[in-house]
Coordinates of N, CA and C and ligand atoms in Angstrom, one line a residue:
M1 N -62.0 -71.3 -39.9 CA -62.0 -71.6 -41.3 C -62.9 -72.8 -41.7
L2 N -62.8 -73.8 -40.8 CA -63.7 -75.0 -40.9 C -64.4 -75.1 -39.6
T3 N -65.7 -75.3 -39.6 CA -66.5 -75.3 -38.4 C -67.0 -76.7 -38.1
K4 N -67.1 -77.1 -36.8 CA -67.5 -78.5 -36.5 C -68.9 -78.7 -37.0
P5 N -69.3 -79.9 -37.5 CA -68.4 -81.1 -37.5 C -67.6 -81.2 -38.8
Y6 N -67.0 -80.1 -39.2 CA -66.1 -80.1 -40.3 C -66.7 -80.7 -41.6
K7 N -67.9 -80.2 -41.9 CA -68.6 -80.6 -43.1 C -67.9 -80.1 -44.3
L8 N -67.6 -81.0 -45.2 CA -66.8 -80.6 -46.4 C -67.3 -81.3 -47.6
V9 N -67.5 -80.5 -48.7 CA -68.0 -81.2 -49.9 C -66.8 -81.4 -50.8
L10 N -66.7 -82.6 -51.3 CA -65.6 -82.9 -52.2 C -66.2 -82.5 -53.6
A11 N -65.5 -81.6 -54.3 CA -66.0 -81.1 -55.6 C -65.6 -82.1 -56.7
T12 N -66.1 -83.3 -56.6 CA -65.8 -84.3 -57.6 C -67.0 -85.2 -57.9
R13 N -67.0 -85.7 -59.1 CA -68.0 -86.8 -59.4 C -67.2 -88.0 -59.8
N14 N -65.9 -88.0 -59.6 CA -65.0 -89.1 -60.0 C -65.0 -90.1 -58.8
R15 N -65.6 -91.3 -59.0 CA -65.7 -92.2 -57.8 C -64.4 -92.7 -57.4
G16 N -63.5 -92.9 -58.3 CA -62.1 -93.4 -58.0 C -61.5 -92.4 -57.0
K17 N -61.5 -91.1 -57.3 CA -61.0 -90.1 -56.4 C -61.7 -90.2 -55.1
F18 N -63.0 -90.2 -55.1 CA -63.8 -90.1 -53.9 C -63.4 -91.2 -52.9
V19 N -63.3 -92.4 -53.5 CA -63.0 -93.6 -52.6 C -61.7 -93.4 -51.9
E20 N -60.7 -92.9 -52.7 CA -59.3 -92.8 -52.1 C -59.3 -91.7 -51.1
I21 N -60.0 -90.6 -51.3 CA -60.0 -89.4 -50.4 C -60.8 -89.8 -49.1
E22 N -61.9 -90.5 -49.3 CA -62.7 -90.9 -48.1 C -61.9 -91.8 -47.2
K23 N -61.2 -92.7 -47.8 CA -60.5 -93.7 -47.0 C -59.4 -93.0 -46.2
L24 N -58.7 -92.0 -46.9 CA -57.6 -91.3 -46.2 C -58.1 -90.3 -45.1
L25 N -59.3 -89.7 -45.4 CA -59.7 -88.7 -44.4 C -60.6 -89.2 -43.3
C26 N -61.0 -90.5 -43.4 CA -61.9 -90.9 -42.4 C -61.1 -91.0 -41.0
G27 N -61.8 -90.7 -40.0 CA -61.1 -90.6 -38.7 C -60.6 -89.2 -38.4
N28 N -60.9 -88.3 -39.2 CA -60.4 -86.9 -39.0 C -61.6 -86.0 -38.6
E29 N -62.7 -86.6 -38.1 CA -63.8 -85.8 -37.7 C -64.4 -84.9 -38.8
I30 N -64.3 -85.4 -40.1 CA -64.8 -84.7 -41.2 C -66.0 -85.4 -41.8
D31 N -67.1 -84.6 -41.9 CA -68.3 -85.2 -42.5 C -68.2 -84.9 -44.0
L32 N -67.8 -86.0 -44.7 CA -67.5 -85.8 -46.1 C -68.7 -86.1 -47.1
L33 N -69.0 -85.1 -47.9 CA -70.0 -85.2 -48.9 C -69.3 -85.1 -50.3
S34 N -70.0 -85.4 -51.4 CA -69.4 -85.1 -52.7 C -70.4 -84.7 -53.6
L35 N -70.1 -84.3 -54.8 CA -71.1 -83.9 -55.8 C -72.0 -85.1 -56.2
I36 N -71.6 -86.3 -55.9 CA -72.5 -87.4 -56.1 C -73.7 -87.2 -55.3
D37 N -73.6 -86.5 -54.1 CA -74.8 -86.2 -53.3 C -75.6 -85.0 -53.8
F38 N -75.0 -84.2 -54.7 CA -75.7 -83.0 -55.2 C -75.7 -83.0 -56.7
P39 N -76.6 -83.9 -57.3 CA -76.6 -84.1 -58.7 C -77.0 -82.8 -59.5
E40 N -77.7 -81.9 -58.7 CA -78.2 -80.6 -59.4 C -77.1 -79.6 -59.6
V41 N -75.9 -79.8 -59.0 CA -74.8 -78.8 -59.2 C -74.2 -79.1 -60.6
P42 N -74.2 -78.1 -61.4 CA -73.6 -78.4 -62.8 C -72.1 -78.6 -62.8
D43 N -71.6 -79.2 -63.8 CA -70.2 -79.4 -64.0 C -69.5 -78.1 -64.2
V44 N -68.3 -78.0 -63.8 CA -67.5 -76.8 -64.0 C -66.6 -77.1 -65.3
V45 N -66.5 -76.1 -66.2 CA -65.7 -76.2 -67.3 C -64.2 -76.1 -66.9
E46 N -63.4 -77.1 -67.1 CA -62.0 -77.1 -66.6 C -61.1 -76.6 -67.7
D47 N -61.1 -75.3 -67.8 CA -60.3 -74.7 -68.9 C -59.0 -74.0 -68.5
G48 N -58.6 -74.3 -67.3 CA -57.3 -73.7 -66.8 C -56.2 -74.4 -67.5
S49 N -55.0 -73.7 -67.4 CA -53.8 -74.4 -68.0 C -52.9 -75.0 -67.0
T50 N -53.4 -74.9 -65.7 CA -52.6 -75.6 -64.6 C -53.6 -76.4 -63.7
F51 N -53.1 -77.4 -63.0 CA -53.9 -78.1 -62.0 C -54.4 -77.1 -61.0
E52 N -53.6 -76.2 -60.6 CA -54.0 -75.2 -59.5 C -55.2 -74.4 -60.0
E53 N -55.1 -73.9 -61.2 CA -56.3 -73.1 -61.7 C -57.6 -73.9 -61.7
N54 N -57.5 -75.1 -62.2 CA -58.7 -75.9 -62.3 C -59.2 -76.3 -60.9
A55 N -58.3 -76.7 -60.0 CA -58.8 -77.1 -58.7 C -59.4 -75.9 -58.0
L56 N -58.9 -74.7 -58.1 CA -59.5 -73.5 -57.5 C -60.8 -73.2 -58.1
K57 N -60.9 -73.3 -59.4 CA -62.1 -73.0 -60.1 C -63.3 -74.0 -59.6
K58 N -62.9 -75.2 -59.5 CA -64.0 -76.2 -59.1 C -64.4 -76.0 -57.6
A59 N -63.4 -75.7 -56.7 CA -63.7 -75.5 -55.3 C -64.5 -74.2 -55.1
R60 N -64.1 -73.2 -55.8 CA -64.8 -71.9 -55.6 C -66.3 -72.0 -56.0
F61 N -66.5 -72.7 -57.2 CA -67.8 -72.8 -57.7 C -68.7 -73.6 -56.8
V62 N -68.2 -74.7 -56.3 CA -69.0 -75.6 -55.4 C -69.2 -74.9 -54.1
S63 N -68.2 -74.3 -53.5 CA -68.4 -73.6 -52.2 C -69.4 -72.5 -52.4
N64 N -69.3 -71.7 -53.4 CA -70.3 -70.6 -53.7 C -71.7 -71.2 -53.9
T65 N -71.8 -72.2 -54.6 CA -73.1 -72.8 -55.0 C -73.8 -73.4 -53.8
L66 N -73.1 -74.1 -52.9 CA -73.7 -74.8 -51.8 C -73.5 -74.1 -50.5
G67 N -72.7 -73.1 -50.4 CA -72.5 -72.4 -49.2 C -71.8 -73.2 -48.1
L68 N -71.0 -74.1 -48.6 CA -70.2 -75.0 -47.7 C -68.7 -75.0 -48.1
P69 N -67.9 -75.4 -47.1 CA -66.5 -75.5 -47.5 C -66.3 -76.6 -48.6
A70 N -65.5 -76.4 -49.6 CA -65.4 -77.4 -50.7 C -63.9 -77.7 -50.9
L71 N -63.6 -79.0 -51.1 CA -62.3 -79.4 -51.5 C -62.3 -80.0 -52.9
A72 N -61.5 -79.4 -53.8 CA -61.5 -80.0 -55.1 C -60.1 -80.6 -55.4
D73 N -60.1 -81.6 -56.2 CA -58.9 -82.3 -56.6 C -58.8 -82.2 -58.1
D74 N -57.7 -81.5 -58.6 CA -57.4 -81.6 -60.0 C -56.1 -82.3 -60.1
S75 N -56.1 -83.3 -61.0 CA -55.0 -84.2 -61.0 C -54.8 -84.8 -62.4
G76 N -53.7 -85.4 -62.6 CA -53.4 -86.0 -63.9 C -52.0 -86.6 -64.0
L77 N -51.8 -87.2 -65.2 CA -50.6 -87.9 -65.5 C -49.7 -87.0 -66.4
C78 N -48.5 -86.7 -66.1 CA -47.6 -85.9 -66.9 C -46.4 -86.8 -67.4
V79 N -46.4 -87.0 -68.7 CA -45.4 -87.9 -69.3 C -44.3 -87.1 -70.0
D80 N -43.1 -87.3 -69.5 CA -42.0 -86.5 -70.1 C -41.8 -86.6 -71.6
A81 N -41.9 -87.9 -72.1 CA -41.7 -88.1 -73.5 C -42.8 -87.4 -74.4
L82 N -43.9 -87.1 -73.7 CA -45.1 -86.4 -74.4 C -45.2 -84.9 -74.0
S83 N -44.0 -84.4 -73.6 CA -44.0 -83.0 -73.2 C -45.0 -82.6 -72.1
G84 N -45.2 -83.6 -71.2 CA -46.1 -83.3 -70.1 C -47.5 -83.7 -70.3
R85 N -47.9 -84.1 -71.5 CA -49.3 -84.6 -71.7 C -49.5 -86.0 -71.1
P86 N -50.7 -86.4 -70.8 CA -51.9 -85.6 -71.0 C -52.1 -84.5 -70.0
G87 N -51.4 -84.4 -68.8 CA -51.5 -83.3 -67.9 C -52.9 -82.9 -67.5
V88 N -53.2 -81.6 -67.7 CA -54.6 -81.1 -67.3 C -55.7 -81.7 -68.2
M89 N -55.2 -82.4 -69.3 CA -56.2 -83.0 -70.2 C -56.5 -84.4 -69.9
S90 N -55.9 -84.9 -68.8 CA -56.0 -86.4 -68.5 C -57.4 -87.0 -68.5
A91 N -58.4 -86.2 -68.0 CA -59.7 -86.8 -68.0 C -60.4 -86.9 -69.3
R92 N -59.8 -86.1 -70.3 CA -60.5 -86.0 -71.6 C -59.6 -86.4 -72.7
Y93 N -58.5 -87.2 -72.4 CA -57.5 -87.4 -73.4 C -57.9 -88.1 -74.7
A94 N -58.9 -88.9 -74.6 CA -59.3 -89.6 -75.8 C -60.7 -89.1 -76.3
G95 N -61.0 -87.9 -75.9 CA -62.2 -87.2 -76.5 C -63.4 -87.6 -75.6
P96 N -64.6 -86.9 -76.0 CA -65.8 -87.1 -75.2 C -66.3 -88.5 -75.3
G97 N -66.9 -89.0 -74.2 CA -67.5 -90.4 -74.3 C -66.5 -91.5 -74.1
S98 N -65.2 -91.2 -74.0 CA -64.2 -92.2 -73.9 C -64.2 -92.8 -72.5
D99 N -63.4 -93.9 -72.3 CA -63.3 -94.4 -70.9 C -61.8 -94.5 -70.6
D100 N -61.6 -95.0 -69.3 CA -60.2 -95.1 -68.9 C -59.3 -95.9 -69.8
R101 N -59.8 -97.0 -70.4 CA -59.0 -97.8 -71.2 C -58.6 -97.1 -72.5
L102 N -59.6 -96.4 -73.1 CA -59.2 -95.6 -74.3 C -58.2 -94.6 -74.1
R103 N -58.3 -93.9 -72.9 CA -57.4 -92.8 -72.5 C -56.0 -93.4 -72.3
Y104 N -55.8 -94.5 -71.6 CA -54.5 -95.0 -71.4 C -53.9 -95.6 -72.6
T105 N -54.8 -96.2 -73.5 CA -54.4 -96.7 -74.8 C -53.8 -95.6 -75.7
R106 N -54.4 -94.5 -75.6 CA -53.8 -93.4 -76.4 C -52.4 -93.0 -76.0
V107 N -52.2 -93.0 -74.7 CA -50.9 -92.7 -74.1 C -49.9 -93.8 -74.6
L108 N -50.3 -95.1 -74.5 CA -49.4 -96.2 -74.9 C -49.1 -96.1 -76.4
D109 N -50.1 -95.8 -77.2 CA -49.9 -95.6 -78.6 C -48.9 -94.5 -78.9
E110 N -49.0 -93.4 -78.2 CA -48.1 -92.3 -78.5 C -46.7 -92.5 -78.0
M111 N -46.6 -93.6 -77.1 CA -45.3 -93.9 -76.6 C -44.6 -95.1 -77.3
I112 N -45.2 -95.6 -78.4 CA -44.6 -96.7 -79.1 C -43.2 -96.2 -79.6
G113 N -42.2 -97.0 -79.4 CA -40.9 -96.7 -79.8 C -40.0 -95.9 -78.8
V114 N -40.7 -95.4 -77.7 CA -39.9 -94.7 -76.7 C -39.2 -95.7 -75.8
E115 N -37.8 -95.4 -75.7 CA -37.0 -96.4 -75.0 C -37.3 -96.4 -73.5
D116 N -37.0 -97.5 -72.8 CA -37.3 -97.7 -71.4 C -36.9 -96.5 -70.5
H117 N -35.6 -96.1 -70.7 CA -35.1 -95.0 -69.8 C -35.7 -93.7 -70.0
L118 N -36.5 -93.5 -71.1 CA -37.2 -92.2 -71.4 C -38.7 -92.3 -71.1
R119 N -39.1 -93.4 -70.4 CA -40.5 -93.5 -70.2 C -40.9 -93.0 -68.8
T120 N -40.2 -91.9 -68.3 CA -40.5 -91.4 -67.0 C -41.8 -90.5 -67.0
A121 N -42.5 -90.5 -65.9 CA -43.7 -89.7 -65.8 C -44.0 -89.5 -64.3
R122 N -45.0 -88.6 -64.1 CA -45.4 -88.4 -62.7 C -46.9 -88.1 -62.7
F123 N -47.5 -88.6 -61.6 CA -48.9 -88.2 -61.3 C -48.8 -87.0 -60.4
V124 N -49.7 -86.0 -60.7 CA -49.7 -84.8 -59.9 C -51.2 -84.6 -59.4
C125 N -51.3 -84.2 -58.1 CA -52.6 -83.9 -57.5 C -52.5 -82.6 -56.8
V126 N -53.4 -81.7 -57.2 CA -53.6 -80.4 -56.5 C -54.9 -80.4 -55.8
L127 N -54.9 -80.2 -54.5 CA -56.2 -80.0 -53.8 C -56.4 -78.6 -53.5
A128 N -57.6 -78.1 -53.7 CA -57.9 -76.7 -53.4 C -59.0 -76.7 -52.3
L129 N -58.8 -76.0 -51.2 CA -59.8 -75.9 -50.2 C -60.3 -74.4 -50.3
V130 N -61.6 -74.3 -50.4 CA -62.3 -72.9 -50.4 C -63.4 -72.9 -49.5
T131 N -63.5 -71.9 -48.6 CA -64.6 -71.8 -47.7 C -65.6 -70.7 -48.1
P132 N -66.8 -70.7 -47.6 CA -67.8 -69.7 -48.0 C -67.3 -68.3 -47.5
E133 N -66.4 -68.2 -46.5 CA -65.8 -66.9 -46.1 C -64.8 -66.4 -47.0
G134 N -64.4 -67.3 -48.0 CA -63.4 -66.8 -49.0 C -61.9 -67.2 -48.7
D135 N -61.8 -68.1 -47.6 CA -60.4 -68.6 -47.4 C -60.0 -69.6 -48.4
E136 N -58.8 -69.6 -48.9 CA -58.4 -70.5 -49.9 C -57.0 -71.1 -49.6
R137 N -56.8 -72.4 -49.8 CA -55.6 -73.1 -49.5 C -55.3 -74.1 -50.7
I138 N -54.0 -74.3 -51.0 CA -53.7 -75.3 -52.0 C -52.7 -76.3 -51.4
F139 N -52.9 -77.5 -51.8 CA -52.0 -78.6 -51.3 C -51.6 -79.4 -52.6
R140 N -50.3 -79.7 -52.8 CA -49.8 -80.3 -54.0 C -49.0 -81.5 -53.7
G141 N -49.3 -82.6 -54.4 CA -48.5 -83.9 -54.2 C -48.1 -84.4 -55.6
A142 N -47.0 -85.1 -55.7 CA -46.6 -85.7 -57.0 C -45.9 -87.0 -56.7
C143 N -46.0 -87.9 -57.6 CA -45.4 -89.2 -57.5 C -44.8 -89.7 -58.8
E144 N -43.5 -90.1 -58.7 CA -42.7 -90.4 -59.9 C -42.9 -91.9 -60.3
G145 N -43.0 -92.2 -61.6 CA -43.1 -93.5 -62.1 C -42.6 -93.7 -63.5
L146 N -42.9 -94.9 -64.1 CA -42.5 -95.2 -65.5 C -43.8 -95.7 -66.2
I147 N -43.9 -95.3 -67.5 CA -45.0 -95.8 -68.3 C -44.6 -97.1 -68.9
L148 N -45.4 -98.1 -68.6 CA -45.2 -99.5 -69.2 C -45.6 -99.5 -70.6
K149 N -45.3 -100.7 -71.3 CA -45.7 -100.8 -72.7 C -47.1 -101.4 -72.8
E150 N -47.6 -102.0 -71.8 CA -49.0 -102.5 -71.8 C -49.5 -102.5 -70.4
P151 N -50.9 -102.5 -70.2 CA -51.4 -102.3 -68.9 C -51.2 -103.6 -68.0
V152 N -51.0 -103.4 -66.7 CA -50.9 -104.5 -65.8 C -51.7 -104.2 -64.5
G153 N -52.6 -105.1 -64.1 CA -53.4 -104.9 -62.9 C -54.8 -104.3 -63.2
K154 N -55.7 -104.7 -62.4 CA -57.1 -104.3 -62.6 C -57.6 -103.4 -61.5
G155 N -56.8 -103.0 -60.6 CA -57.2 -102.1 -59.5 C -57.2 -100.6 -59.9
G156 N -57.5 -99.8 -58.9 CA -57.4 -98.4 -59.1 C -58.4 -97.8 -60.1
F157 N -58.0 -96.8 -60.8 CA -58.8 -96.2 -61.8 C -57.8 -95.4 -62.8
G158 N -58.4 -94.8 -63.8 CA -57.7 -93.9 -64.7 C -56.5 -94.7 -65.3
Y159 N -55.3 -94.0 -65.2 CA -54.1 -94.5 -65.8 C -53.3 -95.5 -64.9
D160 N -53.9 -95.9 -63.8 CA -53.2 -96.7 -62.8 C -52.5 -98.0 -63.5
P161 N -53.2 -98.7 -64.4 CA -52.5 -99.9 -64.9 C -51.3 -99.7 -65.8
I162 N -51.0 -98.5 -66.2 CA -49.8 -98.3 -67.0 C -48.7 -97.6 -66.3
F163 N -49.0 -97.2 -65.0 CA -48.1 -96.4 -64.2 C -47.3 -97.4 -63.2
F164 N -46.0 -97.6 -63.5 CA -45.2 -98.5 -62.7 C -44.5 -97.7 -61.7
F165 N -44.7 -98.1 -60.4 CA -44.0 -97.5 -59.3 C -42.8 -98.3 -58.8
E166 N -41.7 -97.8 -59.2 CA -40.4 -98.7 -59.1 C -40.2 -99.1 -57.6
P167 N -40.3 -98.3 -56.6 CA -40.0 -98.7 -55.3 C -40.8 -99.9 -54.8
H168 N -42.0 -100.1 -55.3 CA -42.8 -101.3 -54.9 C -42.8 -102.4 -56.0
G169 N -42.2 -102.1 -57.2 CA -42.1 -103.1 -58.2 C -43.4 -103.5 -58.8
M170 N -44.4 -102.6 -58.8 CA -45.7 -102.9 -59.4 C -46.4 -101.6 -59.9
T171 N -47.4 -101.8 -60.7 CA -48.2 -100.7 -61.1 C -49.2 -100.3 -60.0
F172 N -49.7 -99.0 -60.1 CA -50.8 -98.6 -59.2 C -52.0 -99.5 -59.4
G173 N -52.2 -100.0 -60.6 CA -53.3 -100.9 -60.9 C -53.2 -102.3 -60.1
Q174 N -52.0 -102.6 -59.6 CA -51.8 -103.8 -58.8 C -51.8 -103.5 -57.3
M175 N -51.8 -102.3 -56.9 CA -51.7 -102.0 -55.5 C -53.0 -102.0 -54.8
D176 N -53.0 -102.3 -53.5 CA -54.3 -102.1 -52.8 C -54.4 -100.6 -52.4
L177 N -55.6 -100.2 -52.1 CA -55.8 -98.8 -51.8 C -55.0 -98.2 -50.7
D178 N -54.8 -99.0 -49.6 CA -54.0 -98.4 -48.5 C -52.6 -98.1 -49.0
T179 N -52.0 -99.1 -49.8 CA -50.6 -98.9 -50.2 C -50.5 -97.7 -51.2
K180 N -51.5 -97.7 -52.1 CA -51.5 -96.5 -53.1 C -51.5 -95.2 -52.3
N181 N -52.4 -95.1 -51.3 CA -52.6 -93.9 -50.6 C -51.4 -93.5 -49.8
L182 N -50.5 -94.5 -49.5 CA -49.3 -94.1 -48.7 C -48.3 -93.4 -49.6
V183 N -48.3 -93.8 -50.9 CA -47.2 -93.3 -51.8 C -47.7 -92.3 -52.9
S184 N -49.0 -92.3 -53.1 CA -49.4 -91.6 -54.3 C -49.4 -90.1 -54.2
H185 N -49.5 -89.4 -55.3 CA -49.7 -88.0 -55.4 C -50.9 -87.5 -54.6
R186 N -52.0 -88.2 -54.7 CA -53.2 -87.8 -53.9 C -53.0 -88.0 -52.4
G187 N -52.3 -89.2 -52.1 CA -52.0 -89.5 -50.7 C -51.2 -88.4 -50.1
I188 N -50.2 -87.9 -50.8 CA -49.2 -86.9 -50.3 C -50.0 -85.6 -50.1
A189 N -50.8 -85.2 -51.1 CA -51.5 -83.9 -50.9 C -52.6 -84.0 -49.8
L190 N -53.2 -85.2 -49.7 CA -54.2 -85.4 -48.6 C -53.6 -85.4 -47.2
K191 N -52.4 -85.9 -47.1 CA -51.7 -85.9 -45.8 C -51.4 -84.4 -45.4
M192 N -51.0 -83.6 -46.4 CA -50.8 -82.2 -46.1 C -52.1 -81.5 -45.6
F193 N -53.2 -81.9 -46.4 CA -54.5 -81.3 -46.0 C -54.9 -81.8 -44.6
A194 N -54.8 -83.1 -44.3 CA -55.1 -83.6 -43.0 C -54.3 -82.9 -41.9
D195 N -53.0 -82.7 -42.1 CA -52.2 -82.1 -41.1 C -52.6 -80.6 -40.9
F196 N -53.0 -80.0 -42.0 CA -53.5 -78.6 -41.9 C -54.8 -78.6 -41.0
V197 N -55.7 -79.5 -41.2 CA -56.9 -79.6 -40.4 C -56.6 -79.8 -39.0
K198 N -55.7 -80.8 -38.7 CA -55.3 -81.0 -37.3 C -54.7 -79.8 -36.7
G199 N -53.9 -79.0 -37.5 CA -53.3 -77.8 -37.0 C -54.3 -76.8 -36.6
L200 N -55.4 -76.7 -37.4 CA -56.5 -75.8 -37.1 C -57.2 -76.2 -35.8
K201 N -57.3 -77.5 -35.6 CA -58.0 -78.0 -34.4 C -57.2 -77.7 -33.2
S202 N -55.9 -78.0 -33.2 CA -55.1 -77.8 -32.0 C -54.9 -76.3 -31.7
S203 N -55.0 -75.5 -32.7 CA -54.9 -74.0 -32.4 C -56.2 -73.4 -32.0
G204 N -57.3 -74.3 -32.1 CA -58.6 -73.8 -31.7 C -59.3 -73.0 -32.7
S205 N -58.7 -72.9 -33.9 CA -59.4 -72.0 -34.9 C -60.2 -72.7 -35.9
A206 N -60.3 -74.0 -35.8 CA -61.1 -74.8 -36.8 C -62.6 -74.6 -36.6
Ligands
LIG1 P1 -63.7 -84.3 -61.2 O1 -63.2 -83.1 -62.0 O2 -65.2 -84.4 -61.1 O3 -62.9 -84.4 -59.9 P2 -62.2 -85.7 -63.3 O4 -62.0 -87.2 -63.6 O5 -62.8 -84.9 -64.4 O6 -63.2 -85.6 -62.0 P3 -59.7 -84.3 -63.3 O7 -60.1 -83.3 -64.3 O8 -58.9 -83.9 -62.2 O9 -60.9 -85.1 -62.7 O10 -58.9 -85.4 -64.2 C1 -58.1 -86.3 -63.5 C2 -57.8 -87.5 -64.4 O11 -56.5 -87.9 -64.2 C3 -58.7 -88.7 -64.0 O12 -59.9 -88.7 -64.7 C4 -57.7 -89.8 -64.4 O13 -57.8 -90.2 -65.7 C5 -56.4 -89.2 -64.1 N1 -55.9 -89.5 -62.7 C6 -55.9 -88.7 -61.7 N2 -55.5 -89.3 -60.6 C7 -55.3 -90.6 -60.9 C8 -54.9 -91.7 -60.2 O14 -54.6 -91.7 -58.9 N3 -54.8 -92.9 -60.9 C9 -55.0 -92.9 -62.2 N4 -55.4 -91.9 -62.9 C10 -55.6 -90.7 -62.3

């Protein structure tokens, strides 16, 4: 399914994701590239209604276009008081040309007046692995937290400064990368992916 030296294209242009994935996968004999290395590959329209649909669409397109195994990450923040929004719309929640601050500010504005115990949310990450031979696998991770009333912390990316992770008493925006990767939605999904790759190697089928 994957052949040595396990060349894998990450089907993303999001640097925040790339940095987290690279850090977690290093040491797994994977030669990791990303769409940042292939500027000629066009963007995929993410029009699916689930993270799974979008992740598969991105991975299939990149694998077909480049003839290499591709791993796509579709992820987002699902807020209970907002009926699961921004969800699959997380990257575009404040419209075209907006930035992380505008997107999390929209969530904060929509949550004005929501009581503390109703501010529950989760980050979800779905990874899709697609190979040129047509093999497909999905790995899903989720991480529970609370939406604060204002941002705290300057680390991470996206909605990290408003996502409070109770077990560590801090937001993802205050966490260092290693700590976030240990507990996050992406860290959980990547651990499944890394275990899958290790399984392939030990069974000799990688
Ligand atoms: P690619 O499609 O190129 O991978 P993207 O940013 O468009 O990049 P998504 O459609 O999967 O990716 O949107 C994910 C959005 O969800 C991302 O832009 C952030 O706003 C948010 N998000 C996902 N994981 C996050 C994390 O760990 N911390 C904070 N925000 C996150």
